[in-house]
PDB file of C-alpha atoms in Angstrom:
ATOM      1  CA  UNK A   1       1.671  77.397 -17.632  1.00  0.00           C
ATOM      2  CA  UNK A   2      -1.640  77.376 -15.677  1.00  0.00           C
ATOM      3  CA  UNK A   3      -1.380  77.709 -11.870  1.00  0.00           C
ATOM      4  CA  UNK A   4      -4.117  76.214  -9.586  1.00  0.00           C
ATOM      5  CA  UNK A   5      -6.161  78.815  -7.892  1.00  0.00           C
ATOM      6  CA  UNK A   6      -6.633  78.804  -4.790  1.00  0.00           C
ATOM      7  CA  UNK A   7     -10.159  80.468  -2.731  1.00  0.00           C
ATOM      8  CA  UNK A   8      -8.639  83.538  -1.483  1.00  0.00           C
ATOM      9  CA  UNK A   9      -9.343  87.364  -1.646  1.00  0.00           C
ATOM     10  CA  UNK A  10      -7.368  89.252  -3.806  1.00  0.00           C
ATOM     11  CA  UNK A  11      -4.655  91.191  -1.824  1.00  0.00           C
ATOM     12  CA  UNK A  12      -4.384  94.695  -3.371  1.00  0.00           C
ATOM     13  CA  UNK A  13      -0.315  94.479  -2.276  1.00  0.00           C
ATOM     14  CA  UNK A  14       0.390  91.241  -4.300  1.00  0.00           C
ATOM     15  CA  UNK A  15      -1.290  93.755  -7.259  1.00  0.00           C
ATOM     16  CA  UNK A  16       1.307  96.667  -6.637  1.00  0.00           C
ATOM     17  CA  UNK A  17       4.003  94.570  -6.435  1.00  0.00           C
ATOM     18  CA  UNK A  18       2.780  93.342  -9.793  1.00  0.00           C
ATOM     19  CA  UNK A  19       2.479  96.300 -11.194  1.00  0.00           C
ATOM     20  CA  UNK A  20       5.839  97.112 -10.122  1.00  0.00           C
ATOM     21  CA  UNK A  21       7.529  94.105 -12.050  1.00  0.00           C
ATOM     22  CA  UNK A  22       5.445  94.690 -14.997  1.00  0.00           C
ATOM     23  CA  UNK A  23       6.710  98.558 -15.547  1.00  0.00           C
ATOM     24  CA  UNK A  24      10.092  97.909 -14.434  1.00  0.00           C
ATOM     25  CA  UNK A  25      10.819  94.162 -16.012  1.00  0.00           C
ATOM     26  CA  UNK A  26      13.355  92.809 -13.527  1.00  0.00           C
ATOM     27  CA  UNK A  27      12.929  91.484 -10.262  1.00  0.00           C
ATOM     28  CA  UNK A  28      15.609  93.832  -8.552  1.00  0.00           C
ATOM     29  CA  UNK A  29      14.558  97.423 -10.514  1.00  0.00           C
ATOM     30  CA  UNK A  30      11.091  96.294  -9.485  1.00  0.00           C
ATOM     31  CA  UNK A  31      12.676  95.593  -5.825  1.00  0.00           C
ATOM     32  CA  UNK A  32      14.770  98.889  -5.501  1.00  0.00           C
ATOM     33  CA  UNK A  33      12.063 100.958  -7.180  1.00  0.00           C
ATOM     34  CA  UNK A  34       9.570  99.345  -3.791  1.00  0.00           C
ATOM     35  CA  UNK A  35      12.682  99.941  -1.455  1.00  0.00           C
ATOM     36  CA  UNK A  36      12.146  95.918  -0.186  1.00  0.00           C
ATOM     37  CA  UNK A  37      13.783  92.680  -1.523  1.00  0.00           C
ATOM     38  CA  UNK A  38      13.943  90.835  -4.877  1.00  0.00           C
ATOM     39  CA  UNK A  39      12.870  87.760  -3.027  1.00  0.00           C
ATOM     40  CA  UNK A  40       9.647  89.898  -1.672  1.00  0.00           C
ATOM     41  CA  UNK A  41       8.501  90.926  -5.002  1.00  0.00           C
ATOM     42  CA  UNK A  42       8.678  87.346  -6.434  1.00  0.00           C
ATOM     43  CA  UNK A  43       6.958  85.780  -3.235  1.00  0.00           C
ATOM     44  CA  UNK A  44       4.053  88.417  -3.738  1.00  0.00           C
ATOM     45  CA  UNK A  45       3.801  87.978  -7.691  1.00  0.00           C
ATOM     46  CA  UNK A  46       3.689  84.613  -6.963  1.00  0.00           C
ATOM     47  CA  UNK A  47       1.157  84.514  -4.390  1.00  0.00           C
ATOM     48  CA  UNK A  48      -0.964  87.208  -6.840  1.00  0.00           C
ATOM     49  CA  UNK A  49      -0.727  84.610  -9.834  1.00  0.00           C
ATOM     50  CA  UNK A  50      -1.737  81.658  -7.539  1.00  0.00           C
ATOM     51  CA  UNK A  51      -4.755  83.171  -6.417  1.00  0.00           C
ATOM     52  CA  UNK A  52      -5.756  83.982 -10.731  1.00  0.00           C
ATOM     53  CA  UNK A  53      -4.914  80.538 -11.057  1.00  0.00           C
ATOM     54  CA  UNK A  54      -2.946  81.797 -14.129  1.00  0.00           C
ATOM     55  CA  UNK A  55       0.918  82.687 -14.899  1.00  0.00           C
ATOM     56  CA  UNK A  56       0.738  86.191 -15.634  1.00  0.00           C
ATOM     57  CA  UNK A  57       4.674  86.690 -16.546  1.00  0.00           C
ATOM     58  CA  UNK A  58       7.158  84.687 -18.509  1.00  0.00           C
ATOM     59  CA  UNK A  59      10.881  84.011 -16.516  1.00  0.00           C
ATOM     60  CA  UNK A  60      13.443  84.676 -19.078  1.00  0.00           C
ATOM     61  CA  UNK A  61      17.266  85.231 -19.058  1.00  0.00           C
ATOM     62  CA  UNK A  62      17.192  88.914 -19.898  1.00  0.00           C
ATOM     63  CA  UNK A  63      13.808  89.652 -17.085  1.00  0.00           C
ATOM     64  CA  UNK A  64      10.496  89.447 -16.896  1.00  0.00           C
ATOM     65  CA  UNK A  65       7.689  89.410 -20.107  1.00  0.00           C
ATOM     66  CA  UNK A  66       4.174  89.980 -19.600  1.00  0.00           C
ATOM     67  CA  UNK A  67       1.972  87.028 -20.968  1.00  0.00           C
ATOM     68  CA  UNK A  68      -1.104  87.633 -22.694  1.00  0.00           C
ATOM     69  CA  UNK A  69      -3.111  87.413 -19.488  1.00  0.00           C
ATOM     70  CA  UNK A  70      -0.758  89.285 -17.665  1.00  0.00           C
ATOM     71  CA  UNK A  71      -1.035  92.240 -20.292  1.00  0.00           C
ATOM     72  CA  UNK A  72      -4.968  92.242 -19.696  1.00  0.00           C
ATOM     73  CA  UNK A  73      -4.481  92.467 -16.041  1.00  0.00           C
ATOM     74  CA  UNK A  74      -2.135  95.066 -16.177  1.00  0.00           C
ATOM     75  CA  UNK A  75      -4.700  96.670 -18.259  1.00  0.00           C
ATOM     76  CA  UNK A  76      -6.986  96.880 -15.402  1.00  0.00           C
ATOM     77  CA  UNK A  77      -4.959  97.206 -12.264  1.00  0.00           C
ATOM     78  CA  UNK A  78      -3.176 100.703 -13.696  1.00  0.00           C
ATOM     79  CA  UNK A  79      -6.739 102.041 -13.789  1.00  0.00           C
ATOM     80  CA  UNK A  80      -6.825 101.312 -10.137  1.00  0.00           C
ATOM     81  CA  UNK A  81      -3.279 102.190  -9.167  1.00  0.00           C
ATOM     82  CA  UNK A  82      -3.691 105.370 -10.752  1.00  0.00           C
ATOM     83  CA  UNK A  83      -6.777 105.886  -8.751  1.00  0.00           C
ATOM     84  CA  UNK A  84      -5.046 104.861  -5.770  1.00  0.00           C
ATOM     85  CA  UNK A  85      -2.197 106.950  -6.022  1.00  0.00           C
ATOM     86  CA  UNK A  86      -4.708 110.419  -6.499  1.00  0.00           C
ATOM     87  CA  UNK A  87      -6.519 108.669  -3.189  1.00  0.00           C
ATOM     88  CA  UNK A  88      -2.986 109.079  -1.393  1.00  0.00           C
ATOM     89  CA  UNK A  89      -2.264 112.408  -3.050  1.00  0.00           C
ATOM     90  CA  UNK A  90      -5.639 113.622  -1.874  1.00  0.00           C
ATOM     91  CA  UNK A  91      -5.126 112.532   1.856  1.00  0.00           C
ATOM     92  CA  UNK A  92      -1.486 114.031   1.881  1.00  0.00           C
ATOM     93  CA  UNK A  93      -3.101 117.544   1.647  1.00  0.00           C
ATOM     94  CA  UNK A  94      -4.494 116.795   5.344  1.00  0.00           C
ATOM     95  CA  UNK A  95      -1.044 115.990   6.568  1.00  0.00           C
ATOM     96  CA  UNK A  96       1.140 118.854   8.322  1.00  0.00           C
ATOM     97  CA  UNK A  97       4.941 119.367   8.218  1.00  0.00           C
ATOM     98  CA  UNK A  98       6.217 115.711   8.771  1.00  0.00           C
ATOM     99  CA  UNK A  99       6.569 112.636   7.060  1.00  0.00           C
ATOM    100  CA  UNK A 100       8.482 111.807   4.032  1.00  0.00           C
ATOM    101  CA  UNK A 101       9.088 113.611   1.020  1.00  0.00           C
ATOM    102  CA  UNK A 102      10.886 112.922  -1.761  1.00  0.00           C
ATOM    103  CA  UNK A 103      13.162 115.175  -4.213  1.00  0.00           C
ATOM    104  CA  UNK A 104      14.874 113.753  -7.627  1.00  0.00           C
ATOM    105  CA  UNK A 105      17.372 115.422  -9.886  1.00  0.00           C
ATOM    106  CA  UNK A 106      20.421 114.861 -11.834  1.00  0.00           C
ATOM    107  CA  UNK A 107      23.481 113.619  -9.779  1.00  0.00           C
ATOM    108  CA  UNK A 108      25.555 116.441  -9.924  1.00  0.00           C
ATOM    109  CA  UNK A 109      22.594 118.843  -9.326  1.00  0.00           C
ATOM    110  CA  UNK A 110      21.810 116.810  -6.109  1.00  0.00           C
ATOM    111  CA  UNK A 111      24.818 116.282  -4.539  1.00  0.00           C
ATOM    112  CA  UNK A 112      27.047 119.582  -5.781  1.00  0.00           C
ATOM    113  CA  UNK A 113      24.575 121.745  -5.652  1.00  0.00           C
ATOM    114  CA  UNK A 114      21.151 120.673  -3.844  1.00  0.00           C
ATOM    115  CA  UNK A 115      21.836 118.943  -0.617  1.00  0.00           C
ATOM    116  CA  UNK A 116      24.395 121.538   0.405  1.00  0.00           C
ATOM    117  CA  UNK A 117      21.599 124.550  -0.132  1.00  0.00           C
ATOM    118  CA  UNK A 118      18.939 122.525   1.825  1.00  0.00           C
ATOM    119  CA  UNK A 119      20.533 122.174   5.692  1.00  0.00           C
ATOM    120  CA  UNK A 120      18.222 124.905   6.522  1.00  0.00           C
ATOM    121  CA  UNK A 121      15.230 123.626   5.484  1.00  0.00           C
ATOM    122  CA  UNK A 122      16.372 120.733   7.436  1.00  0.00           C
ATOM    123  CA  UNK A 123      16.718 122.618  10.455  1.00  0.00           C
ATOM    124  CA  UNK A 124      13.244 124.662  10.127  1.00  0.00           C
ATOM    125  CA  UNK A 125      11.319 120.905   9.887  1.00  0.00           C
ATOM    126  CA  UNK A 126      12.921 118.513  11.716  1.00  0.00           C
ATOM    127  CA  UNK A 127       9.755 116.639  11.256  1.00  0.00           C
ATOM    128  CA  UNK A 128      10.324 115.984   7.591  1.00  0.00           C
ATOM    129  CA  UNK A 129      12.414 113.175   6.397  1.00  0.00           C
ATOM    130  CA  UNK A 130      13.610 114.291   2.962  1.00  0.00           C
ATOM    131  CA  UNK A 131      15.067 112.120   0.084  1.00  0.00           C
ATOM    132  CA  UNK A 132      16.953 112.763  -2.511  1.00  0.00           C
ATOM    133  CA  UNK A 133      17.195 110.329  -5.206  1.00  0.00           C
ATOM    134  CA  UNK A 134      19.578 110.728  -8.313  1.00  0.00           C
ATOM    135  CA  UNK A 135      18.249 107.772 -10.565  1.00  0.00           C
ATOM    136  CA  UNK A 136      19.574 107.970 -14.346  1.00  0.00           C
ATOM    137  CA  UNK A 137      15.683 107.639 -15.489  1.00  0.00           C
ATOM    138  CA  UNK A 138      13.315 110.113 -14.660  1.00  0.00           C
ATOM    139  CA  UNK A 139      11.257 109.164 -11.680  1.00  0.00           C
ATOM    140  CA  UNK A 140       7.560 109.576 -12.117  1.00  0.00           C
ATOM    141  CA  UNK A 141       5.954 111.873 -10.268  1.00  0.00           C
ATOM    142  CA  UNK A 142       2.791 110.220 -11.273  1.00  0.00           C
ATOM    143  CA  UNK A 143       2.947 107.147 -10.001  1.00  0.00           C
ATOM    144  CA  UNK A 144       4.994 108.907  -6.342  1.00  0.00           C
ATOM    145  CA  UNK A 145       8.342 107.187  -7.257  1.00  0.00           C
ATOM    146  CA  UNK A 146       9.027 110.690  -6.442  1.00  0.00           C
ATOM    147  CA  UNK A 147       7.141 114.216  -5.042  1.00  0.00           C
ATOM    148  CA  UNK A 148       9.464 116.973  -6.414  1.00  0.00           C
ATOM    149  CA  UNK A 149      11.511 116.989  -9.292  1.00  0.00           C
ATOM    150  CA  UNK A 150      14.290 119.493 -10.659  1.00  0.00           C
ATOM    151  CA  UNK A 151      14.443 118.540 -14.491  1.00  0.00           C
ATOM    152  CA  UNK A 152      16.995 120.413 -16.668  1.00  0.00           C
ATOM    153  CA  UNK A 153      13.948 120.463 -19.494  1.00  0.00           C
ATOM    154  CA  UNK A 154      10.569 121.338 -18.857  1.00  0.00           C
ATOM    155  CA  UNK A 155       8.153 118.746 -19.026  1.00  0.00           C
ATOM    156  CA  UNK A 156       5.945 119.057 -21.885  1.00  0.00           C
ATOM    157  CA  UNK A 157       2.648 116.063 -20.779  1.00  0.00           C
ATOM    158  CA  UNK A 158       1.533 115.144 -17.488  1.00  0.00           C
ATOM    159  CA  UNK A 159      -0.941 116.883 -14.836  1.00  0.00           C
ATOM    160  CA  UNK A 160       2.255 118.738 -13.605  1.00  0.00           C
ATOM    161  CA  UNK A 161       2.304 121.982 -12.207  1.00  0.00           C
ATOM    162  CA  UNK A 162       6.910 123.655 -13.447  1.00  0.00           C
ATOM    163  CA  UNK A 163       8.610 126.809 -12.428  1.00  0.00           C
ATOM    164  CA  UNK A 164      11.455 127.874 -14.244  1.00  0.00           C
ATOM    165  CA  UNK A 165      14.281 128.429 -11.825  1.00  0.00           C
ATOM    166  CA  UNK A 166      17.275 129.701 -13.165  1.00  0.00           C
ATOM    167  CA  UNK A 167      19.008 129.132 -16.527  1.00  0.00           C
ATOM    168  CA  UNK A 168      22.505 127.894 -16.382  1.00  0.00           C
ATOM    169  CA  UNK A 169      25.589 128.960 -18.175  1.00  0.00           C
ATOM    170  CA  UNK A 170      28.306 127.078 -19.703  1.00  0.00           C
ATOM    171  CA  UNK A 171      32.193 127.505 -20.157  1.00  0.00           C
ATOM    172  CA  UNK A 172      34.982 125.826 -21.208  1.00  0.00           C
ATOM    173  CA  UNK A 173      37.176 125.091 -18.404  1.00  0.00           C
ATOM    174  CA  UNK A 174      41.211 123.438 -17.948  1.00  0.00           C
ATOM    175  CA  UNK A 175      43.646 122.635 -15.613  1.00  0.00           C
ATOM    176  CA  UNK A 176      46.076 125.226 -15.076  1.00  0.00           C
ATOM    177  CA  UNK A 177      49.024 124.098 -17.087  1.00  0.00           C
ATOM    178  CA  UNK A 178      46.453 121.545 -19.067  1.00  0.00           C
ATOM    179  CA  UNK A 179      46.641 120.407 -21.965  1.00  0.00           C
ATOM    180  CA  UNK A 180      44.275 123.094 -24.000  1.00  0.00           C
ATOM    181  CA  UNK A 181      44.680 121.178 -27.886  1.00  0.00           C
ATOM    182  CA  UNK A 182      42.310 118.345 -26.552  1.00  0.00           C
ATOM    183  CA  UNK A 183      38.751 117.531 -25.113  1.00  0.00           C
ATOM    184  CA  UNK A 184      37.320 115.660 -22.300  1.00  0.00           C
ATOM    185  CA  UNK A 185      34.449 114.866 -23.930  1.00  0.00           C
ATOM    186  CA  UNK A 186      31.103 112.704 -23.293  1.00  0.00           C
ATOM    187  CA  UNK A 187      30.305 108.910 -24.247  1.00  0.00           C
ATOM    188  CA  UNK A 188      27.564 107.907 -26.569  1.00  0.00           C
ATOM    189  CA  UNK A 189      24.423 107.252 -23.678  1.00  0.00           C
ATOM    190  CA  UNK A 190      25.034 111.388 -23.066  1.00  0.00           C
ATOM    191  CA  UNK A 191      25.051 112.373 -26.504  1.00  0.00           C
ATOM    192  CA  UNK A 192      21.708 113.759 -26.614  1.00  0.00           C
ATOM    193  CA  UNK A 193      22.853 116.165 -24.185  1.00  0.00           C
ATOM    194  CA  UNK A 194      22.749 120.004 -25.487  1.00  0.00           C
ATOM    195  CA  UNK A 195      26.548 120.153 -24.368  1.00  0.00           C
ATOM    196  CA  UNK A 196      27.518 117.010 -26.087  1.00  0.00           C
ATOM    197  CA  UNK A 197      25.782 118.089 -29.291  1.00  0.00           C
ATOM    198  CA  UNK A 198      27.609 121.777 -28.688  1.00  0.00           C
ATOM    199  CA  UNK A 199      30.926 119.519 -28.210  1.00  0.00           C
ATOM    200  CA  UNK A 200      30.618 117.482 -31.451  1.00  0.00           C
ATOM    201  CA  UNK A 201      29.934 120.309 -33.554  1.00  0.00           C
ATOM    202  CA  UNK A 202      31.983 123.412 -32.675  1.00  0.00           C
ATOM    203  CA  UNK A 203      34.766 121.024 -31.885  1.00  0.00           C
ATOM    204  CA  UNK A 204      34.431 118.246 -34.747  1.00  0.00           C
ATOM    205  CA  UNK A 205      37.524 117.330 -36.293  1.00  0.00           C
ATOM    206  CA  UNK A 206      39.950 118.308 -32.848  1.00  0.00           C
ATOM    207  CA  UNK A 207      41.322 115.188 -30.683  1.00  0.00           C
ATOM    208  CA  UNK A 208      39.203 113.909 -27.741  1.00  0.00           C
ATOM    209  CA  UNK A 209      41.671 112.312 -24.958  1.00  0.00           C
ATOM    210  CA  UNK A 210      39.139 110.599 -22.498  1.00  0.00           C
ATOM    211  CA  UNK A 211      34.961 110.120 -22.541  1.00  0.00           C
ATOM    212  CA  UNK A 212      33.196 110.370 -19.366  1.00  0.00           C
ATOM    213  CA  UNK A 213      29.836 109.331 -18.776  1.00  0.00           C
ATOM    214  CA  UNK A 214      29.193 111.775 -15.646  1.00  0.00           C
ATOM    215  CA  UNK A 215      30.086 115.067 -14.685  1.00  0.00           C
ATOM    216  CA  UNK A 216      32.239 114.113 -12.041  1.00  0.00           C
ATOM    217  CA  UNK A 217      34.292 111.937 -13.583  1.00  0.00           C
ATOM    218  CA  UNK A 218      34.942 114.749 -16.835  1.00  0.00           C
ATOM    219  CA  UNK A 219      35.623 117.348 -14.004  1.00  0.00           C
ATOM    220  CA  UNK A 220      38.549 115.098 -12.640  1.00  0.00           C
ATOM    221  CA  UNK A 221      39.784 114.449 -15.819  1.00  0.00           C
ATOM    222  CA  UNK A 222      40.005 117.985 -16.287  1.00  0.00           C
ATOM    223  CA  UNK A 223      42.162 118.537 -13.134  1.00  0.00           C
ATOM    224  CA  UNK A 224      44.075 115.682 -13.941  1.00  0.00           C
ATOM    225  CA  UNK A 225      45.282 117.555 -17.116  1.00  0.00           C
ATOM    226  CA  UNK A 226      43.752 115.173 -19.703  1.00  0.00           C
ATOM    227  CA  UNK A 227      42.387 118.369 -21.643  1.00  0.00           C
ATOM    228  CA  UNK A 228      39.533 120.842 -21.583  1.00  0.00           C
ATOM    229  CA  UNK A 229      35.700 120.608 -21.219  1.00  0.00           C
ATOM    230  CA  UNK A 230      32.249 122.141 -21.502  1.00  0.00           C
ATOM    231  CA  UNK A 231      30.706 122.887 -17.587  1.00  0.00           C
ATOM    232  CA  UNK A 232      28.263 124.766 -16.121  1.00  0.00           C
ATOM    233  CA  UNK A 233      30.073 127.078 -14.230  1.00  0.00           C
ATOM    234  CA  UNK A 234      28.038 127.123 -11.374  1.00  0.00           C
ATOM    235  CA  UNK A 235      29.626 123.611 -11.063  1.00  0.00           C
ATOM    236  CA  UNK A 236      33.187 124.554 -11.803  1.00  0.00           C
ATOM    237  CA  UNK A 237      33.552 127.146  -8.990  1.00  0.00           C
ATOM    238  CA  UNK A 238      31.916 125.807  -6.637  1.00  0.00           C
ATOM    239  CA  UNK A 239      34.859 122.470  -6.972  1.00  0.00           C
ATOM    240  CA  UNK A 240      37.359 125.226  -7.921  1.00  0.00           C
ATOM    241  CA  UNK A 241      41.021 124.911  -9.388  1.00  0.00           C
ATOM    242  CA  UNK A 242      40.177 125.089 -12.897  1.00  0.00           C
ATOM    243  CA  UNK A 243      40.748 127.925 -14.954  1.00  0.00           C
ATOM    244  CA  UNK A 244      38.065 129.254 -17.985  1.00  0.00           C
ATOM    245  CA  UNK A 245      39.397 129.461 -21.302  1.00  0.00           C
ATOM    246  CA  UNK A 246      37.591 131.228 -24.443  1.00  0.00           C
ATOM    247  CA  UNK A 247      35.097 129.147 -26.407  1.00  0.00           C
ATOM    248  CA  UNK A 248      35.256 128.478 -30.463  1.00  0.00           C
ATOM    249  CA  UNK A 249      31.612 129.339 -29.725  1.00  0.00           C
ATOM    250  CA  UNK A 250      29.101 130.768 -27.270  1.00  0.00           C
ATOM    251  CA  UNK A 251      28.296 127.315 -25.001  1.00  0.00           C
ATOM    252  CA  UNK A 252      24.587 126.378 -24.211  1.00  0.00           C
ATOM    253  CA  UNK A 253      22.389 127.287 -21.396  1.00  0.00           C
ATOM    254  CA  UNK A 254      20.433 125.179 -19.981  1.00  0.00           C
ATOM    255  CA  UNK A 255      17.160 126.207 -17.550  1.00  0.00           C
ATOM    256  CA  UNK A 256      16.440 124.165 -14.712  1.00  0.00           C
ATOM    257  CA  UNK A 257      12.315 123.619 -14.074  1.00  0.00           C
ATOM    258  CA  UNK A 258      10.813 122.707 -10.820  1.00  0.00           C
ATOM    259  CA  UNK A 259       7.995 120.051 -11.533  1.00  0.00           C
ATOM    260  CA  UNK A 260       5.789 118.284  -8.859  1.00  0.00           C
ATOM    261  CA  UNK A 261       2.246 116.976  -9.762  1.00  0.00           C
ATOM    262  CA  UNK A 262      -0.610 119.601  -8.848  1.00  0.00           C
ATOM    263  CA  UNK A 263      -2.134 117.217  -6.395  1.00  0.00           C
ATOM    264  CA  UNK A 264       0.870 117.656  -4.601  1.00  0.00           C
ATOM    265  CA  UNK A 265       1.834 121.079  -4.497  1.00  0.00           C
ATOM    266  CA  UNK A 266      -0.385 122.290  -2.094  1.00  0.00           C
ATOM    267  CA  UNK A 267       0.420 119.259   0.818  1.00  0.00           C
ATOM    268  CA  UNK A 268       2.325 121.222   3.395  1.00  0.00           C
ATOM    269  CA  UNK A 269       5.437 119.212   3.336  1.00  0.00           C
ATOM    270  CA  UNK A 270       5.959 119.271  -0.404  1.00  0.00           C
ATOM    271  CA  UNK A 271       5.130 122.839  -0.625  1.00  0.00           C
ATOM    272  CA  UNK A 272       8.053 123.535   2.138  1.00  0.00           C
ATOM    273  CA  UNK A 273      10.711 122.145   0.256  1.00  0.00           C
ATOM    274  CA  UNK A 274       9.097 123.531  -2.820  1.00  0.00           C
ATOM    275  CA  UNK A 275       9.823 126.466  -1.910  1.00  0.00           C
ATOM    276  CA  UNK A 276      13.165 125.530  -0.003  1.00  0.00           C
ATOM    277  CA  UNK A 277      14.255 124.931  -3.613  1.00  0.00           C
ATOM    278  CA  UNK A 278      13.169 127.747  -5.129  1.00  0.00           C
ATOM    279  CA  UNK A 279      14.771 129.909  -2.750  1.00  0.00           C
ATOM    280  CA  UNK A 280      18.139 127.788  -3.368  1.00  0.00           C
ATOM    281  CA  UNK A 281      17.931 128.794  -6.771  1.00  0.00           C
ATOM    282  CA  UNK A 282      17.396 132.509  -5.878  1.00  0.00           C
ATOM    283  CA  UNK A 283      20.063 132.667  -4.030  1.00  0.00           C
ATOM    284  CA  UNK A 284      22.343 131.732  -7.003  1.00  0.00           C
ATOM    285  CA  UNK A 285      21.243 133.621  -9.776  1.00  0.00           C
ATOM    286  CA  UNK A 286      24.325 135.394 -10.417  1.00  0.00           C
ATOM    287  CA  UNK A 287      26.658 131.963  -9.968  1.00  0.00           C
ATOM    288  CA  UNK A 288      24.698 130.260 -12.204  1.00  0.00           C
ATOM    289  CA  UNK A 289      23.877 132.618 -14.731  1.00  0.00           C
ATOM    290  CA  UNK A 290      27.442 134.283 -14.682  1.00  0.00           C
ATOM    291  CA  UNK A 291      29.103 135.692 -17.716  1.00  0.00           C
ATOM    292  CA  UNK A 292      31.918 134.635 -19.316  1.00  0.00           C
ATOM    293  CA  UNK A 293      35.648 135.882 -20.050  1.00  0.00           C
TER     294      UNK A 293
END
């Protein structure tokens, strides 16, 4: 497919957007990861492609494929979006306490345990507009799809500046009255886990009644009387009404590690809620690092 070019600049927006669908290889995880419409990021790919006067992506059932042209500018525009992004970085160091900032971690760790700790650093900067975002993939702090990260692993490439926050203790927890012979265990996309690996081998062999993709979802199984799990148990007093049972073997920890990329750790906002998440943290030591029965 060759499109007709047309004499117009280059608009460095149609490029992002292009980016965008290149990394993410769907219109609408391109879309949500650019917070605007499916229909926006076509119109702009579009409009990028007629002014190269060439198709740069193949439409196909499953998404989006690069063609060879599109591969070669790809090539060059993530040179220049990675320059753009340490240009933004840069001039967010001038910025005071407002604007947006934004903070990813694991589901459970954001809503449970996170967002409930942070009202006071909403209160001290009403000027900052904080989001939380509990994506399945980890954001990049690279590229800004996020400022802040809690990661339950430390990051081992990137220019990234970690803290260790806490490490986190495991139990095995059951309804009272529940059925203690069998597992709620987890389904196949968590088994790389620690806890699922702890799960299929100290319990190999014994009878799993229900898989649960999500912590959640285990936790109510558990207080529905379905059987017993592995927990941190940070998480299962703070939703209460279980009861801890002895393991068949000591259960994992697990250390959560605040990351954020050094050109961001010194803008004011970031470095508030930085340290609005450390202190968090602090303030649960004992919860989350709690022995066992």
């Amino acid at each position: 497919m060759v499109v007709q070019k047309r004499s117009a600049p280059l608009d460095w927006e149609d490029l992002r957007f292009f980016v965008a669908l290149a990394r993410a290889g769907s219109l609408s995880a391109a879309a949500r990861q650019l917070k605007v419409s499916h229909a926006t990021v076509g119109r702009r790919v579009a409009a990028l492609e007629d002014t190269l006067g060439r198709a740069l992506f193949d439409r196909r059932v499953d998404g989006y494929a690069l063609t060879a042209e599109g591969a070669a500018v790809l090539e060059l525009a993530t040179g220049m979006d990675e320059r753009a992004l340490a240009i933004l970085r840069r001039a967010g160091q001038e910025s005071g306490l407002t604007g947006t900032v934004r903070l990813t971690a694991a589901e459970t760790l954001a809503e449970r345990f996170l967002i409930p700790r942070l009202a006071e650093f909403h209160r001290r900067h009403p000027g900052i507009e904080l989001e939380v975002l509990s994506d399945p993939r980890s954001l990049s702090l690279a590229r800004r799809e996020a400022d802040v990260a809690v990661r339950l692993a430390r990051p081992q490439a990137g220019e990234l500046f970690t803290r260790r926050l806490a490490a986190m203790t495991y139990g095995v927890y059951v309804a009272p009255g529940g059925d203690t012979s069998a597992w709620v265990g987890y389904d196949d996309s968590f088994a790389h886990l620690p806890e699922a690996q702890w799960l299929a081998q100290h319990a190999a062999g014994a009878r799993v009644a229900l898989r649960a993709n999500g912590l959640a979802a285990q936790f109510a199984a558990v207080r529905a009387g379905f059987g017993k799990a592995v927990m941190p148990r940070w998480f299962a007093e703070e939703e209460g009404g279980l009861v801890e049972v002895p393991p068949p073997a000591p259960p994992p920890v697990r250390e959560a590690w605040l990351v954020v990329h050094r050109d961001l750790k010194d803008v004011p906002r970031v470095r508030a809620l930085i340290d609005a998440v450390v202190a968090a943290f602090e303030a649960e030591q004992a919860r989350l690092g709690a022995s066992g029965p």
